[in-house]
Coordinates of N, CA and C and ligand atoms in Angstrom, one line a residue:
M18 N 0.7 -1.3 0.0 CA -0.1 0.1 0.0 C 0.3 1.3 -0.3
P19 N 0.5 2.5 -0.7 CA 1.3 3.0 -0.7 C 0.8 4.4 0.3
T20 N 2.1 5.2 1.1 CA 1.9 6.0 1.9 C 1.5 7.5 1.7
L21 N 0.9 8.1 2.5 CA 0.6 9.7 1.5 C 1.4 10.8 3.2
D22 N 2.2 11.3 2.8 CA 2.9 12.0 4.1 C 3.0 13.8 4.0
A23 N 1.7 14.4 4.2 CA 1.7 15.9 4.4 C 2.7 16.4 4.5
L24 N 2.5 17.1 3.3 CA 3.9 18.1 2.7 C 3.2 19.7 2.9
L25 N 1.6 19.9 2.7 CA 1.1 21.6 2.4 C -0.4 21.0 3.2
S26 N -0.7 22.0 4.4 CA -1.7 21.7 4.8 C -2.8 22.3 3.7
E27 N -4.4 22.1 4.1 CA -5.7 23.1 3.6 C -5.1 24.4 3.8
D28 N -4.7 24.9 5.1 CA -4.0 26.1 5.8 C -3.1 26.9 5.0
Q29 N -2.0 26.5 4.5 CA -1.2 26.5 4.6 C -1.2 26.6 2.3
I30 N -2.7 26.4 1.1 CA -2.7 26.3 0.7 C -3.5 27.1 0.5
Q31 N -4.7 27.3 1.3 CA -5.3 28.4 0.4 C -4.9 30.2 1.5
A32 N -3.9 30.2 2.3 CA -3.0 31.4 2.8 C -2.1 31.5 1.2
K33 N -1.7 30.8 1.1 CA -0.4 30.7 -0.5 C -1.9 31.5 -1.1
I34 N -3.3 31.2 -1.8 CA -3.5 31.5 -2.8 C -4.3 32.5 -2.1
D35 N -4.5 32.9 -1.0 CA -5.1 34.1 -1.0 C -4.0 35.6 -1.1
E36 N -2.5 35.0 -1.0 CA -0.9 36.2 -1.6 C -1.1 36.5 -2.5
L37 N -1.8 35.1 -3.5 CA -1.3 34.9 -4.8 C -1.9 36.2 -5.6
A38 N -3.7 36.0 -5.3 CA -4.7 36.5 -5.6 C -4.0 38.0 -5.6
A39 N -3.7 38.7 -4.3 CA -3.7 39.5 -4.2 C -2.6 40.6 -5.2
R40 N -0.6 39.0 -5.4 CA -0.4 39.9 -5.8 C -0.7 40.3 -7.6
L41 N -1.8 39.6 -7.8 CA -2.4 39.4 -9.2 C -3.3 40.4 -9.4
R42 N -4.1 40.6 -8.4 CA -5.1 41.7 -8.5 C -4.2 42.5 -8.2
A43 N -3.1 43.0 -8.2 CA -2.5 44.7 -7.9 C -2.0 44.5 -9.1
D44 N -1.2 43.7 -10.0 CA -0.4 43.5 -11.2 C -1.2 43.3 -11.9
Y45 N -2.0 43.4 -12.2 CA -3.1 43.4 -13.6 C -4.0 44.9 -13.2
S46 N -4.2 45.3 -12.2 CA -4.8 46.3 -11.5 C -6.1 46.8 -12.7
G47 N -7.0 45.9 -12.2 CA -8.3 45.9 -12.9 C -8.4 45.2 -14.3
E48 N -7.3 44.9 -14.6 CA -7.5 45.1 -16.5 C -7.9 43.0 -16.6
S49 N -8.6 43.1 -17.3 CA -9.4 41.8 -17.6 C -8.1 40.8 -17.8
I50 N -8.4 39.4 -17.5 CA -7.6 38.4 -17.7 C -8.5 36.8 -17.8
L51 N -7.7 36.9 -18.9 CA -8.3 35.1 -19.0 C -7.1 34.3 -18.7
L52 N -8.1 33.4 -17.6 CA -7.2 32.2 -17.1 C -7.0 31.1 -17.9
V53 N -6.2 30.6 -18.3 CA -6.0 28.7 -19.2 C -5.9 28.2 -18.0
A54 N -6.8 27.0 -17.6 CA -6.3 26.6 -16.7 C -5.7 25.1 -17.7
I55 N -4.7 24.4 -17.2 CA -3.8 22.8 -17.9 C -4.5 21.8 -17.0
L56 N -5.3 21.2 -17.8 CA -6.8 20.5 -17.2 C -5.4 18.6 -17.1
K57 N -5.2 18.4 -16.5 CA -6.5 17.9 -15.1 C -5.9 18.7 -13.9
G58 N -5.0 18.2 -14.0 CA -4.4 18.7 -11.9 C -4.8 20.1 -11.7
S59 N -4.8 21.2 -12.7 CA -5.2 22.6 -12.0 C -6.4 22.7 -11.9
F60 N -7.5 22.0 -12.0 CA -9.1 22.5 -11.6 C -9.0 23.4 -10.3
V61 N -8.7 22.3 -9.3 CA -9.3 22.9 -8.0 C -8.1 24.1 -8.0
F62 N -7.2 24.6 -8.3 CA -6.2 25.5 -8.0 C -7.0 26.4 -9.0
V63 N -7.4 26.1 -10.0 CA -8.3 27.3 -10.7 C -9.5 27.9 -10.1
A64 N -10.3 27.0 -9.7 CA -11.3 27.4 -8.9 C -11.1 27.9 -7.5
D65 N -10.3 27.9 -6.8 CA -9.9 28.6 -5.7 C -9.4 30.0 -6.3
L66 N -8.7 29.9 -6.9 CA -8.1 31.2 -7.9 C -8.5 32.0 -8.2
C67 N -9.8 31.8 -9.0 CA -10.5 32.1 -10.2 C -11.6 33.3 -9.2
R68 N -11.8 33.4 -7.9 CA -13.0 33.4 -7.2 C -12.2 34.1 -6.4
R69 N -11.1 34.1 -6.3 CA -10.7 35.0 -5.3 C -10.2 36.9 -6.2
L70 N -10.2 36.3 -7.4 CA -9.6 37.8 -8.2 C -10.9 38.3 -8.3
G71 N -10.6 39.9 -9.5 CA -11.3 40.9 -9.8 C -13.0 39.9 -11.1
E72 N -13.6 40.7 -11.5 CA -15.1 40.7 -11.9 C -14.9 40.8 -13.1
D73 N -13.5 41.4 -13.7 CA -13.2 40.9 -15.4 C -12.7 39.7 -15.5
I74 N -13.1 38.3 -15.4 CA -11.9 37.0 -15.3 C -12.9 35.8 -16.3
E75 N -12.0 35.5 -17.5 CA -12.7 34.8 -17.9 C -12.1 33.4 -17.7
V76 N -12.2 32.1 -17.4 CA -11.8 30.9 -17.3 C -12.1 30.1 -18.6
D77 N -10.4 29.4 -19.5 CA -10.5 28.5 -20.3 C -9.9 27.1 -19.7
F78 N -9.8 26.5 -20.9 CA -9.0 25.1 -20.4 C -8.5 24.6 -21.5
V79 N -7.3 24.1 -21.5 CA -6.6 23.7 -21.9 C -6.1 22.1 -21.6
Q80 N -6.2 21.0 -22.7 CA -5.4 19.7 -21.9 C -4.5 19.2 -22.8
V81 N -3.6 18.8 -21.9 CA -2.9 18.6 -23.1 C -2.1 16.5 -22.5
S82 N -1.2 16.0 -23.1 CA -1.1 14.8 -22.7 C 0.8 14.4 -23.2
S83 N 1.3 14.3 -22.6 CA 2.6 13.7 -22.6 C 2.9 12.6 -22.5
Y84 N 3.9 12.5 -23.3 CA 4.0 10.7 -23.8 C 5.6 10.5 -22.6
G85 N 5.2 9.9 -21.4 CA 6.3 9.7 -21.3 C 6.1 8.9 -19.8
D86 N 6.9 8.1 -19.1 CA 6.2 6.9 -18.2 C 5.0 7.8 -17.4
E87 N 4.6 6.8 -16.0 CA 3.3 6.9 -15.6 C 3.8 8.3 -14.8
H88 N 5.0 8.6 -14.1 CA 4.6 9.7 -12.9 C 6.0 11.1 -13.9
R89 N 6.6 10.8 -15.1 CA 7.5 12.2 -15.8 C 6.9 12.3 -17.0
S90 N 6.9 13.9 -17.7 CA 7.0 14.3 -18.9 C 8.0 13.8 -19.6
S91 N 7.5 13.4 -20.6 CA 8.8 13.5 -22.3 C 8.8 15.1 -22.7
G92 N 8.0 16.0 -22.4 CA 8.4 17.0 -23.1 C 7.3 17.0 -24.7
V93 N 7.0 15.3 -25.3 CA 6.2 16.0 -26.5 C 5.5 16.0 -25.9
V94 N 4.6 17.3 -26.3 CA 3.2 17.4 -25.7 C 1.8 17.9 -26.7
K95 N 1.3 17.2 -27.0 CA -0.2 16.7 -27.8 C -1.2 17.3 -26.9
F96 N -2.2 18.1 -27.9 CA -3.4 18.3 -27.4 C -4.5 17.3 -27.2
K97 N -4.7 17.3 -26.2 CA -6.6 16.6 -26.6 C -7.7 17.5 -26.4
K98 N -7.5 19.0 -25.3 CA -8.1 19.9 -25.8 C -7.3 21.2 -26.0
D99 N -7.8 22.2 -27.1 CA -7.4 23.0 -27.5 C -8.1 24.7 -26.4
A100 N -7.6 25.7 -26.1 CA -8.8 26.2 -25.9 C -9.2 27.1 -26.7
D101 N -11.0 27.2 -26.3 CA -11.9 28.0 -26.8 C -12.1 29.1 -27.6
T102 N -11.0 30.0 -26.5 CA -11.3 31.4 -26.7 C -10.2 31.8 -27.2
S103 N -10.0 32.7 -28.5 CA -8.8 33.7 -28.9 C -8.2 34.5 -27.9
F104 N -6.5 34.4 -28.2 CA -6.2 34.8 -26.9 C -5.1 36.3 -27.8
E105 N -5.8 36.6 -28.8 CA -5.3 37.7 -28.7 C -6.4 38.8 -28.7
G106 N -5.1 39.9 -27.9 CA -5.1 41.3 -27.1 C -5.2 40.4 -26.3
R107 N -5.6 39.7 -25.3 CA -6.1 39.7 -23.8 C -4.5 39.0 -23.1
N108 N -5.3 39.1 -21.9 CA -4.0 39.1 -20.7 C -4.3 37.5 -20.3
V109 N -3.2 37.0 -21.2 CA -3.4 35.5 -20.7 C -3.0 34.7 -19.8
L110 N -2.9 34.1 -18.5 CA -2.2 33.8 -17.6 C -2.7 32.2 -17.4
L111 N -1.3 31.8 -17.6 CA -1.6 30.3 -17.6 C -1.7 29.9 -16.3
V112 N -2.6 28.3 -15.6 CA -3.0 28.1 -14.8 C -2.1 26.6 -14.5
E113 N -1.4 26.5 -14.0 CA -0.3 24.9 -14.0 C -0.6 24.8 -12.2
D114 N -0.7 23.2 -12.0 CA -0.7 22.9 -11.1 C 0.6 22.8 -10.3
I115 N 1.5 22.2 -11.2 CA 3.3 21.9 -10.5 C 3.7 22.0 -12.2
V116 N 5.5 22.4 -11.9 CA 6.3 22.3 -13.0 C 7.4 21.5 -12.1
D117 N 7.7 21.0 -13.1 CA 8.2 19.5 -13.1 C 9.9 19.5 -13.7
T118 N 9.6 18.9 -14.9 CA 10.6 19.4 -15.7 C 10.4 20.3 -16.6
G119 N 9.3 21.1 -16.4 CA 9.4 22.7 -17.0 C 8.7 22.1 -18.2
R120 N 9.3 20.7 -19.1 CA 8.9 21.0 -20.6 C 7.2 21.3 -20.9
T121 N 6.9 20.7 -20.5 CA 5.3 21.2 -20.9 C 4.9 22.7 -20.9
L122 N 5.7 23.8 -20.1 CA 5.1 24.8 -19.9 C 6.0 25.4 -20.7
A123 N 6.7 25.7 -21.2 CA 7.9 25.8 -21.7 C 7.2 25.5 -23.8
H124 N 7.0 24.5 -23.7 CA 6.0 24.0 -25.3 C 5.0 25.1 -25.3
L125 N 3.7 25.3 -24.2 CA 2.9 25.5 -24.4 C 3.3 27.3 -24.4
R126 N 4.1 28.1 -23.5 CA 4.2 29.1 -23.6 C 5.0 29.6 -25.2
E127 N 5.6 28.5 -25.9 CA 6.2 29.2 -26.8 C 5.1 28.7 -27.5
L128 N 4.2 28.0 -27.9 CA 3.0 28.2 -28.8 C 2.0 29.5 -28.5
F129 N 1.5 29.5 -27.6 CA 0.0 30.6 -27.4 C 1.2 31.6 -27.5
G130 N 2.7 32.2 -27.2 CA 3.2 33.2 -27.5 C 3.4 33.9 -29.1
T131 N 2.6 32.7 -29.8 CA 2.3 32.7 -31.4 C 0.9 33.6 -31.4
R132 N -0.1 33.5 -30.6 CA -1.3 33.6 -30.7 C -1.3 34.8 -30.5
R133 N -0.7 36.0 -31.1 CA -0.4 37.4 -30.2 C -1.3 37.7 -28.8
P134 N -1.3 37.0 -27.7 CA -1.9 37.7 -26.3 C -1.2 39.1 -26.2
K135 N -2.2 39.9 -25.5 CA -1.4 41.4 -24.7 C 0.1 40.7 -23.9
S136 N -0.4 39.6 -22.9 CA 0.6 39.1 -22.3 C 0.3 38.3 -21.5
L137 N 1.1 37.4 -21.5 CA 1.7 35.7 -20.9 C 2.5 35.8 -20.4
R138 N 1.6 35.3 -18.7 CA 2.2 35.0 -17.5 C 2.0 33.5 -17.7
V139 N 2.6 32.3 -16.0 CA 2.2 31.8 -15.6 C 2.4 31.8 -14.0
V140 N 0.7 31.1 -13.9 CA 0.9 30.9 -12.3 C 0.9 29.7 -11.8
A141 N 1.0 28.8 -10.8 CA 2.0 27.3 -10.2 C 1.6 27.8 -9.1
L142 N 0.9 26.9 -9.3 CA 0.8 26.2 -7.3 C 2.4 25.6 -6.8
L143 N 2.4 25.2 -7.3 CA 3.7 23.9 -6.9 C 4.9 24.0 -8.4
S144 N 6.2 24.0 -7.6 CA 7.2 23.7 -8.7 C 8.1 23.0 -7.5
K145 N 9.1 22.2 -9.0 CA 10.0 21.3 -8.0 C 11.6 22.0 -9.1
P146 N 12.4 22.8 -8.5 CA 12.9 23.7 -8.6 C 14.5 22.3 -9.5
E147 N 14.5 21.7 -9.1 CA 15.4 20.7 -8.5 C 15.5 19.5 -10.1
A148 N 13.9 19.9 -10.3 CA 13.6 19.0 -11.3 C 13.8 19.6 -12.9
R149 N 13.9 20.8 -12.9 CA 13.9 21.5 -14.0 C 14.5 21.0 -14.6
A150 N 14.4 20.8 -16.1 CA 15.3 20.0 -17.3 C 15.7 21.1 -18.1
V151 N 14.4 22.0 -18.2 CA 14.4 23.4 -19.2 C 13.8 24.6 -18.4
P152 N 15.1 24.9 -18.5 CA 14.3 26.6 -18.4 C 13.4 27.6 -19.0
V153 N 12.7 27.9 -17.9 CA 10.9 28.8 -18.6 C 11.0 29.3 -17.5
E154 N 10.0 29.9 -17.8 CA 10.1 31.5 -16.8 C 8.2 31.3 -15.9
V155 N 8.4 31.5 -15.2 CA 6.9 31.0 -14.0 C 6.8 32.2 -13.4
E156 N 6.1 33.2 -13.5 CA 5.9 34.6 -13.0 C 5.4 34.0 -11.4
Y157 N 4.8 33.8 -11.4 CA 4.0 33.3 -10.1 C 4.7 32.2 -9.6
V158 N 5.0 32.1 -8.3 CA 5.2 30.4 -8.1 C 4.6 30.4 -6.4
G159 N 3.6 29.2 -6.0 CA 2.9 29.1 -4.5 C 4.2 28.5 -3.8
F160 N 4.7 27.6 -3.7 CA 5.7 26.8 -3.3 C 6.6 26.2 -4.3
D161 N 8.1 26.3 -3.6 CA 8.9 25.4 -4.2 C 9.2 24.1 -3.2
I162 N 8.7 22.8 -3.5 CA 8.6 21.4 -3.3 C 9.9 21.1 -3.4
P163 N 10.1 19.9 -2.8 CA 11.2 18.9 -3.0 C 10.9 18.4 -4.0
N164 N 12.2 17.1 -4.8 CA 11.9 16.6 -5.7 C 10.7 15.2 -5.8
E165 N 10.2 15.2 -5.5 CA 9.4 14.4 -4.7 C 7.8 14.2 -5.5
Y166 N 7.3 13.0 -6.1 CA 6.0 12.8 -6.1 C 4.8 13.3 -5.6
V167 N 4.2 14.1 -5.6 CA 2.9 14.5 -5.4 C 1.6 14.6 -4.9
V168 N 0.6 14.3 -4.2 CA -1.1 14.1 -4.9 C -1.6 14.9 -3.8
G169 N -2.7 15.5 -4.6 CA -3.7 16.0 -3.8 C -3.6 17.6 -4.2
Y170 N -5.3 17.8 -4.0 CA -5.2 19.5 -4.7 C -5.4 19.7 -6.1
G171 N -5.6 18.3 -6.3 CA -6.0 18.1 -8.0 C -5.2 17.4 -8.4
L172 N -4.0 17.0 -8.0 CA -3.0 16.6 -8.2 C -3.5 14.6 -8.5
D173 N -2.8 13.8 -8.8 CA -3.2 12.7 -8.8 C -2.1 11.9 -9.1
S174 N -2.5 10.2 -9.3 CA -1.7 9.7 -9.4 C -2.8 8.0 -9.8
A175 N -2.7 8.1 -11.1 CA -4.0 7.1 -11.6 C -5.1 7.3 -11.1
E176 N -5.3 9.0 -11.6 CA -6.5 9.3 -11.3 C -7.2 9.5 -9.0
R177 N -6.8 8.8 -8.8 CA -7.1 8.7 -7.6 C -6.3 9.8 -6.5
Y178 N -7.0 10.4 -5.3 CA -6.7 11.6 -4.5 C -6.5 12.9 -4.9
R179 N -7.4 13.5 -6.1 CA -7.6 14.5 -6.4 C -8.1 15.4 -5.3
N180 N -8.6 14.6 -4.8 CA -10.0 15.6 -3.7 C -9.5 15.7 -2.4
L181 N -8.1 15.6 -2.5 CA -7.6 15.8 -0.5 C -7.4 17.2 -1.0
R182 N -8.1 17.8 0.3 CA -7.7 19.5 0.4 C -6.5 19.5 0.8
Y183 N -5.3 19.1 1.3 CA -4.1 18.9 1.2 C -3.2 18.1 0.1
V184 N -2.0 18.4 -0.1 CA -0.9 18.3 -1.2 C 0.2 16.8 0.3
A185 N 0.2 15.9 -0.7 CA 0.9 14.9 0.2 C 2.2 14.3 -0.4
V186 N 3.4 13.7 -0.1 CA 4.4 12.9 -0.9 C 4.0 11.3 -0.6
L187 N 3.4 10.9 -2.0 CA 3.2 9.8 -2.4 C 4.3 8.6 -2.1
R188 N 4.7 8.0 -1.3 CA 5.4 7.4 -0.9 C 4.9 5.3 -1.8
E189 N 5.7 5.1 -2.9 CA 5.3 3.5 -3.0 C 6.1 2.4 -1.8
S190 N 5.2 1.8 -0.9 CA 5.9 0.7 -0.1 C 7.0 0.1 -1.0
P191 N 8.6 -0.5 -0.6 CA 8.8 -1.5 -1.2 C 7.9 -3.1 -1.8
T192 N 8.1 -3.2 -2.5 CA 7.9 -4.4 -2.7 C 8.7 -5.4 -2.3
P193 N 7.8 -6.9 -1.5 CA 8.8 -7.4 -0.2 C 9.9 -8.5 -1.1
Ligands
5GP23 P1 6.8 18.9 -16.3 O1 6.5 18.8 -17.6 O2 7.3 20.3 -16.0 O3 7.5 17.6 -16.5 O4 5.8 18.3 -16.1 C1 4.9 18.6 -15.5 C2 3.0 18.2 -15.5 O5 3.3 16.7 -14.7 C3 2.6 18.3 -14.4 O6 1.3 19.4 -15.4 C4 1.5 17.2 -13.6 O7 -0.1 16.8 -14.5 C5 3.1 16.0 -13.9 N1 3.2 15.7 -12.4 C6 4.4 16.6 -12.5 N2 5.4 16.2 -11.3 C7 4.2 16.2 -10.9 C8 3.9 15.0 -9.6 O8 4.8 15.4 -8.5 N3 2.8 14.9 -9.0 C9 1.6 14.5 -9.8 N4 0.5 14.2 -9.6 N5 1.7 15.1 -11.1 C10 3.6 15.4 -11.9

């Protein structure tokens, strides 16, 4: 049986989202924002974040698949679902659950930059700086965490644990 070691509590996460939302409100100073959440992991984060932002907010979703093993992305990114909204002239804010190697985000930043947004920034709840394989700019980071596999608050392992209110390190027990 895998074990869960709590890493970030519900209170810590909610306080951090208050802080991120305050920074975003100040930085965008009332301008409209198009939040583009990267499914599936960021669905919980974007739900909490969007309700703390101002009135002029739209939310859209993209879903990509990357070919790698179960727990690591290869960086070859393919759309399962693209955005429904045009990015042209918009303040696009990509909402990511976790930045690991940075490959997914580097690819999306490059691609979305060609769609002529007014601005393009990224907010990620979690980042694993030690795991970065490609440099990628992330303007707003909630927590830097160690290079371990985490679940909860939208993040899964084989589709489980997304509904946890906290974030935990998932440790697979050694096979006897
Ligand atoms: P990257 O392209 O940065 O390596 O991978 C980003 C994606 O890999 C995340 O959006 C997430 O889906 C998945 N991922 C990376 N690290 C973790 C982790 O620790 N836990 C979970 N559940 N997913 C992760």
